[in-house]
PDB file of N, CA and C in Angstrom:
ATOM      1  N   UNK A   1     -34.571  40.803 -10.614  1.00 57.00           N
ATOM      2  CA  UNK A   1     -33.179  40.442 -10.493  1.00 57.00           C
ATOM      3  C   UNK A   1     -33.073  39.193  -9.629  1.00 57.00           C
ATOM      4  N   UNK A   2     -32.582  38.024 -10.189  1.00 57.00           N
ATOM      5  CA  UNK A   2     -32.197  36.976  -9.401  1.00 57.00           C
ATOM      6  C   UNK A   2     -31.098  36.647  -7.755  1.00 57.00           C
ATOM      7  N   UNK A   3     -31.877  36.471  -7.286  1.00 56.00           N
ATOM      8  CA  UNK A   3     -30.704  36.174  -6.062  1.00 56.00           C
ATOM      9  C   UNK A   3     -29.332  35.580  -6.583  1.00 56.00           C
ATOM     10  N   UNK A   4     -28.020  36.617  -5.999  1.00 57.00           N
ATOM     11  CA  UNK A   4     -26.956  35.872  -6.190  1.00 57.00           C
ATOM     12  C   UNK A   4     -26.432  34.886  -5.872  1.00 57.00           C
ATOM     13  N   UNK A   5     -27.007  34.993  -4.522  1.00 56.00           N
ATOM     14  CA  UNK A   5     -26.186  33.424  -3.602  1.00 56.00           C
ATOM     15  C   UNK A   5     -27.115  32.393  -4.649  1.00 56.00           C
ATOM     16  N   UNK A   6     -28.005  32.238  -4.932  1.00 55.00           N
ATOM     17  CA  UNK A   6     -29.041  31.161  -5.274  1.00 55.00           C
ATOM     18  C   UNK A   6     -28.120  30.706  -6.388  1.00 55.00           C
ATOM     19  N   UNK A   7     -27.251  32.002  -7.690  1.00 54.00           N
ATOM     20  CA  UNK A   7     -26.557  31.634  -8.518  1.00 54.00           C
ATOM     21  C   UNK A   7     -25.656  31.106  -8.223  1.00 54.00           C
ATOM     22  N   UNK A   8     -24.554  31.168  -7.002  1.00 55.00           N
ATOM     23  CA  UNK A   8     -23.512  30.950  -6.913  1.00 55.00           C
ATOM     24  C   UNK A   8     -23.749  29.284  -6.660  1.00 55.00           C
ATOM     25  N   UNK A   9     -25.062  28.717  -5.518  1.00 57.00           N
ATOM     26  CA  UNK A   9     -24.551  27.538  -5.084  1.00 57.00           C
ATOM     27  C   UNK A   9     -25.252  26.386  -6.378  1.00 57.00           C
ATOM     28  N   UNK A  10     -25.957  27.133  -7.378  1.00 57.00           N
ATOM     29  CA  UNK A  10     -26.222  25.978  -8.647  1.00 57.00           C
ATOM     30  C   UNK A  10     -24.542  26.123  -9.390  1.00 57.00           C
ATOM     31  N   UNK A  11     -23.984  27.162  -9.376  1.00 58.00           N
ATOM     32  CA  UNK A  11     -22.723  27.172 -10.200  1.00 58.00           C
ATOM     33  C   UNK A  11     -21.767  26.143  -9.466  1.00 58.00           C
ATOM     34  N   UNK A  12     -21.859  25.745  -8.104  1.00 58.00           N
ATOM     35  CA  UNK A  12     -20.866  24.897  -7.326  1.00 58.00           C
ATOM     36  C   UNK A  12     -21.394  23.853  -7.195  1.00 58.00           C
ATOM     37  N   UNK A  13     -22.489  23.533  -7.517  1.00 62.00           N
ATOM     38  CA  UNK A  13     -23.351  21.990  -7.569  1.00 62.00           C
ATOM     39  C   UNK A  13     -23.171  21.560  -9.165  1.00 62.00           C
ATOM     40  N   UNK A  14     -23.025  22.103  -9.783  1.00 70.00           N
ATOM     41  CA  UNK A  14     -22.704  21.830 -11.233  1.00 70.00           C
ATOM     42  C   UNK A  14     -21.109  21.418 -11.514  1.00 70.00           C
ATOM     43  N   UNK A  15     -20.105  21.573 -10.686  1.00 75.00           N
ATOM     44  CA  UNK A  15     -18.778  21.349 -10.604  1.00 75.00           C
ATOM     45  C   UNK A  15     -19.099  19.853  -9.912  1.00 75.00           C
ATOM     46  N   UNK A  16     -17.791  19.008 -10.658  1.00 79.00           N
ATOM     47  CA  UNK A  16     -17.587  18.361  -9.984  1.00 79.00           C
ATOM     48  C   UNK A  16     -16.933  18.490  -8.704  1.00 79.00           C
ATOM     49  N   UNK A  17     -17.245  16.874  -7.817  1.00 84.00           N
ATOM     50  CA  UNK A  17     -16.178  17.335  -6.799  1.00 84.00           C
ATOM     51  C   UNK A  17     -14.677  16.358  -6.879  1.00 84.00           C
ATOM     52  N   UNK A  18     -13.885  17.226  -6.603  1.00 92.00           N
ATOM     53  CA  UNK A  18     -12.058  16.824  -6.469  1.00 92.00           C
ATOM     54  C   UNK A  18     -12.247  15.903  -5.673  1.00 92.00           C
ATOM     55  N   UNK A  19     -11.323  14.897  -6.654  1.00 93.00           N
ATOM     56  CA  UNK A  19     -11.063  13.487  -6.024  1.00 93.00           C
ATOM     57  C   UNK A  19      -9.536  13.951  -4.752  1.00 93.00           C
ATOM     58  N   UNK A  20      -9.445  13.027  -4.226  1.00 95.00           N
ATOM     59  CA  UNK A  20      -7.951  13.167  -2.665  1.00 95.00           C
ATOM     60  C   UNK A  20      -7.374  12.742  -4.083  1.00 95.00           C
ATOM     61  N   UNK A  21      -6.064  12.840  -3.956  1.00 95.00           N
ATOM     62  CA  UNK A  21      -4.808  12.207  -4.418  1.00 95.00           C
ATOM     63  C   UNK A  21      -4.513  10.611  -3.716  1.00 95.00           C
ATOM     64  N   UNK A  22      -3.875   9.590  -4.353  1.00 95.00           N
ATOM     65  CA  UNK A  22      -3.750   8.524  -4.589  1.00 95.00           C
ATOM     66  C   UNK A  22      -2.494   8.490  -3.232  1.00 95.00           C
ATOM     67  N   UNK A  23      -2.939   8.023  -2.164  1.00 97.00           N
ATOM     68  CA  UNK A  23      -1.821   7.225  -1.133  1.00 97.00           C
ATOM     69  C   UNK A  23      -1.149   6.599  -1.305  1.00 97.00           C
ATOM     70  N   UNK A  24       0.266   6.034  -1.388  1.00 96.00           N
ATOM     71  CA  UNK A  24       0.917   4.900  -1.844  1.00 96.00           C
ATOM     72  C   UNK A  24       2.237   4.895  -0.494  1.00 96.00           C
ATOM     73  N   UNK A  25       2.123   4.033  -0.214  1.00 97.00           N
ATOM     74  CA  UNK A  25       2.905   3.794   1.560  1.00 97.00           C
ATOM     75  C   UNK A  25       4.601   4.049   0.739  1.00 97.00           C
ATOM     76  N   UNK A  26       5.500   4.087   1.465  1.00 96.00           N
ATOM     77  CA  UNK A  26       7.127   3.983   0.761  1.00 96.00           C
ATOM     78  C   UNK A  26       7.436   2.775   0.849  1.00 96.00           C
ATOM     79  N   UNK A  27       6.644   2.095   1.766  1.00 96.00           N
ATOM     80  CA  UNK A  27       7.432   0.787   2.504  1.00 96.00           C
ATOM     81  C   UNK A  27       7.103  -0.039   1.053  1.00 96.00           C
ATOM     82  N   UNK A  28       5.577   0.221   0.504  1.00 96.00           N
ATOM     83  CA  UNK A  28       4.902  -0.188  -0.844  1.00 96.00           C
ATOM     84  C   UNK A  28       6.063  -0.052  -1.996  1.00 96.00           C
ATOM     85  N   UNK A  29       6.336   1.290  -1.932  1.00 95.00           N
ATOM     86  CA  UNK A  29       7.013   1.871  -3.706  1.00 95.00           C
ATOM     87  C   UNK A  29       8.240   0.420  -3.441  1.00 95.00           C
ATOM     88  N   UNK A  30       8.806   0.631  -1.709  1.00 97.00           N
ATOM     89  CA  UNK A  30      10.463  -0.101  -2.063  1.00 97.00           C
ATOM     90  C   UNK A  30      10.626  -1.330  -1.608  1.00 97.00           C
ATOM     91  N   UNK A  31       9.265  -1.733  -1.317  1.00 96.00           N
ATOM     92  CA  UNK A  31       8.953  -3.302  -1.272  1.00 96.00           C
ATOM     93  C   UNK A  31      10.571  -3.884  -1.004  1.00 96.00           C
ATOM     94  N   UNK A  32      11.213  -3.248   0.136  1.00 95.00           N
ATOM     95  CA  UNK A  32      12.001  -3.673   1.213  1.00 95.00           C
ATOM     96  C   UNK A  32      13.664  -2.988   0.876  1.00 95.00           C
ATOM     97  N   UNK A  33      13.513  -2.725  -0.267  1.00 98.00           N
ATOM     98  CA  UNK A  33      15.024  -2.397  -0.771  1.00 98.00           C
ATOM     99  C   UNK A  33      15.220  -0.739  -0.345  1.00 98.00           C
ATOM    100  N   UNK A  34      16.393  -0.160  -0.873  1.00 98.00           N
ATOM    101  CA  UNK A  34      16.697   1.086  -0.271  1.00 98.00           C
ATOM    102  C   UNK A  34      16.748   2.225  -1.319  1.00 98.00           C
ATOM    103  N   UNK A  35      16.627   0.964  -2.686  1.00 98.00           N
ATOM    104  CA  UNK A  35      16.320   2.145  -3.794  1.00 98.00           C
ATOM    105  C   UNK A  35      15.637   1.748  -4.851  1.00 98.00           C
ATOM    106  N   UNK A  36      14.727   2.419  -5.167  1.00 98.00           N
ATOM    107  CA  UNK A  36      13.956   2.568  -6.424  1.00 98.00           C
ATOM    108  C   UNK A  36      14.565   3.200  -7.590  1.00 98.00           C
ATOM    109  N   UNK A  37      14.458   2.853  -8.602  1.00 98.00           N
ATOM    110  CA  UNK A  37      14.576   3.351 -10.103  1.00 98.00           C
ATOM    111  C   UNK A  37      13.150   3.533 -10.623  1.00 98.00           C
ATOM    112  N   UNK A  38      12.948   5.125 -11.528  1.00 97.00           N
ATOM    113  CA  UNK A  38      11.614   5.091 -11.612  1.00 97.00           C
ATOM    114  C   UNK A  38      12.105   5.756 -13.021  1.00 97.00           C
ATOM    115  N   UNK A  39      11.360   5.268 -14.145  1.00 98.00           N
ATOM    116  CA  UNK A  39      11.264   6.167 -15.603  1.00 98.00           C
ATOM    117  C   UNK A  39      10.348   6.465 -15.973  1.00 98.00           C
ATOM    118  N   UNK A  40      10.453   7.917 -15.907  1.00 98.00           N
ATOM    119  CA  UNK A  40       9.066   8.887 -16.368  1.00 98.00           C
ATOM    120  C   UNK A  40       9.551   9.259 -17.888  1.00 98.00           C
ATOM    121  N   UNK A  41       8.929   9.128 -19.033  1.00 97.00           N
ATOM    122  CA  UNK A  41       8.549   9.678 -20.233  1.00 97.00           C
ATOM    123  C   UNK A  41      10.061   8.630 -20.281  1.00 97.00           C
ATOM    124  N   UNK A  42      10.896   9.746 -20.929  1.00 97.00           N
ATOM    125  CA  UNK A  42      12.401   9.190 -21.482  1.00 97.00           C
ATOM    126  C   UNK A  42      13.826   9.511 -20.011  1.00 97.00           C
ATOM    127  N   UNK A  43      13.161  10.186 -18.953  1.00 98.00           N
ATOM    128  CA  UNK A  43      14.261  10.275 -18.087  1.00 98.00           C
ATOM    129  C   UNK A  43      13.896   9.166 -16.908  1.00 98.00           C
ATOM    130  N   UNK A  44      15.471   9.202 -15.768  1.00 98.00           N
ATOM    131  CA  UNK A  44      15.473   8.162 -14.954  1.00 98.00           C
ATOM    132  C   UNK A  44      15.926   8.392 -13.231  1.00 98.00           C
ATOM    133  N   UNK A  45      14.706   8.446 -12.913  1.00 99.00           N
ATOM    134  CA  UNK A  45      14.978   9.002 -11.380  1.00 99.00           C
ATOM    135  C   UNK A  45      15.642   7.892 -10.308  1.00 99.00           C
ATOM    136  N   UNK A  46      15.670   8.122  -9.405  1.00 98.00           N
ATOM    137  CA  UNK A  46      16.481   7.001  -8.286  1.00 98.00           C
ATOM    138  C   UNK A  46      15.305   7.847  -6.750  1.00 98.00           C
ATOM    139  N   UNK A  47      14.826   7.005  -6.394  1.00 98.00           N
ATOM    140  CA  UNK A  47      14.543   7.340  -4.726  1.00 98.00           C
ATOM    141  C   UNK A  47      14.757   6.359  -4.213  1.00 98.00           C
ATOM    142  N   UNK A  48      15.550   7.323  -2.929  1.00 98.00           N
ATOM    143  CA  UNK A  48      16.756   6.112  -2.444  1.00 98.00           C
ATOM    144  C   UNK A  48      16.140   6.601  -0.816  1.00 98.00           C
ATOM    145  N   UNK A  49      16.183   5.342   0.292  1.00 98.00           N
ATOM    146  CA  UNK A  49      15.897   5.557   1.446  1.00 98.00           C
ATOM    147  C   UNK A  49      17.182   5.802   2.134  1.00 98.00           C
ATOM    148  N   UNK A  50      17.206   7.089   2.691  1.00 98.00           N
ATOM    149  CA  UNK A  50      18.884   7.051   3.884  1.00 98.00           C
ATOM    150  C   UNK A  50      18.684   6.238   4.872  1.00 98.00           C
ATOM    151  N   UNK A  51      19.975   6.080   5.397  1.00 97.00           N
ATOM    152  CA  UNK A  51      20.216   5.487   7.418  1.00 97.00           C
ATOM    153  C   UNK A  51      19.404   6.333   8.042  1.00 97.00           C
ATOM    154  N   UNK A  52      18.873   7.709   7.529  1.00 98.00           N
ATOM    155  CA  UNK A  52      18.521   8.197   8.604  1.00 98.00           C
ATOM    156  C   UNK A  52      16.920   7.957   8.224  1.00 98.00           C
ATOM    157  N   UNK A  53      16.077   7.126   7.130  1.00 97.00           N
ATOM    158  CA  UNK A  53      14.886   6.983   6.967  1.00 97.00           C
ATOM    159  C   UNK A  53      14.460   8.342   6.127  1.00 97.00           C
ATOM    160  N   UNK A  54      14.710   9.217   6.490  1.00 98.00           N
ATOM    161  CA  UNK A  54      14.741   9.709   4.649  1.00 98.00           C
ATOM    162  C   UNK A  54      14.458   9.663   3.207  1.00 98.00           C
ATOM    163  N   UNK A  55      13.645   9.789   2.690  1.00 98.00           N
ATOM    164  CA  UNK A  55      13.880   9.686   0.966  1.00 98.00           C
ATOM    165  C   UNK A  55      14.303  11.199   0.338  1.00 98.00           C
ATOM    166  N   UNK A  56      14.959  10.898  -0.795  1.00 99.00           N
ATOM    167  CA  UNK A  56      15.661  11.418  -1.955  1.00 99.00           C
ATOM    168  C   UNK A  56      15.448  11.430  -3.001  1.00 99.00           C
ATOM    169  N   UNK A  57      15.431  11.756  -3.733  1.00 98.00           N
ATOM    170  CA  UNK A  57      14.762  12.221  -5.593  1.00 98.00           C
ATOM    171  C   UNK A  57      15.662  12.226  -6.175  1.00 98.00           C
ATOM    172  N   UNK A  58      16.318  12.094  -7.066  1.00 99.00           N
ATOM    173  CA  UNK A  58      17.537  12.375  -7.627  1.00 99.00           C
ATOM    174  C   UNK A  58      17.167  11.765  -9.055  1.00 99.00           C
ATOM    175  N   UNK A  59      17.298  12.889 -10.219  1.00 97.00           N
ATOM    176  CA  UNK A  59      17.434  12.645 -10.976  1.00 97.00           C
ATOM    177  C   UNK A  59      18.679  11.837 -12.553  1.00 97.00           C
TER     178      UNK A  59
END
């Protein structure tokens, strides 16, 4: 009978490994303004920065 652990760490060396998710600054997305318009597929979002520094989603 084969050692299990021995199976488990070829089964997790055979996975790739997970990339981080992609950073993107706000100051970047609104390149100075207070609102973005963004269109995904066929709809149209708005992220908007408040007075109080804040962002918002709004579809």
């Amino acid at each position: 009978m084969a050692d299990k652990s021995v199976e488990d760490n070829r089964t997790d060396a055979a996975q790739p490994a997970a990339r981080a998710p992609r950073t993107v600054s706000s100051r970047d997305l609104l390149g100075g303004e207070r609102l973005l318009v963004i269109q995904h597929e066929e709809e149209i979002y708005r992220l908007q920065l408040t007075a109080a520094g804040k962002l918002i989603l709004t579809k």
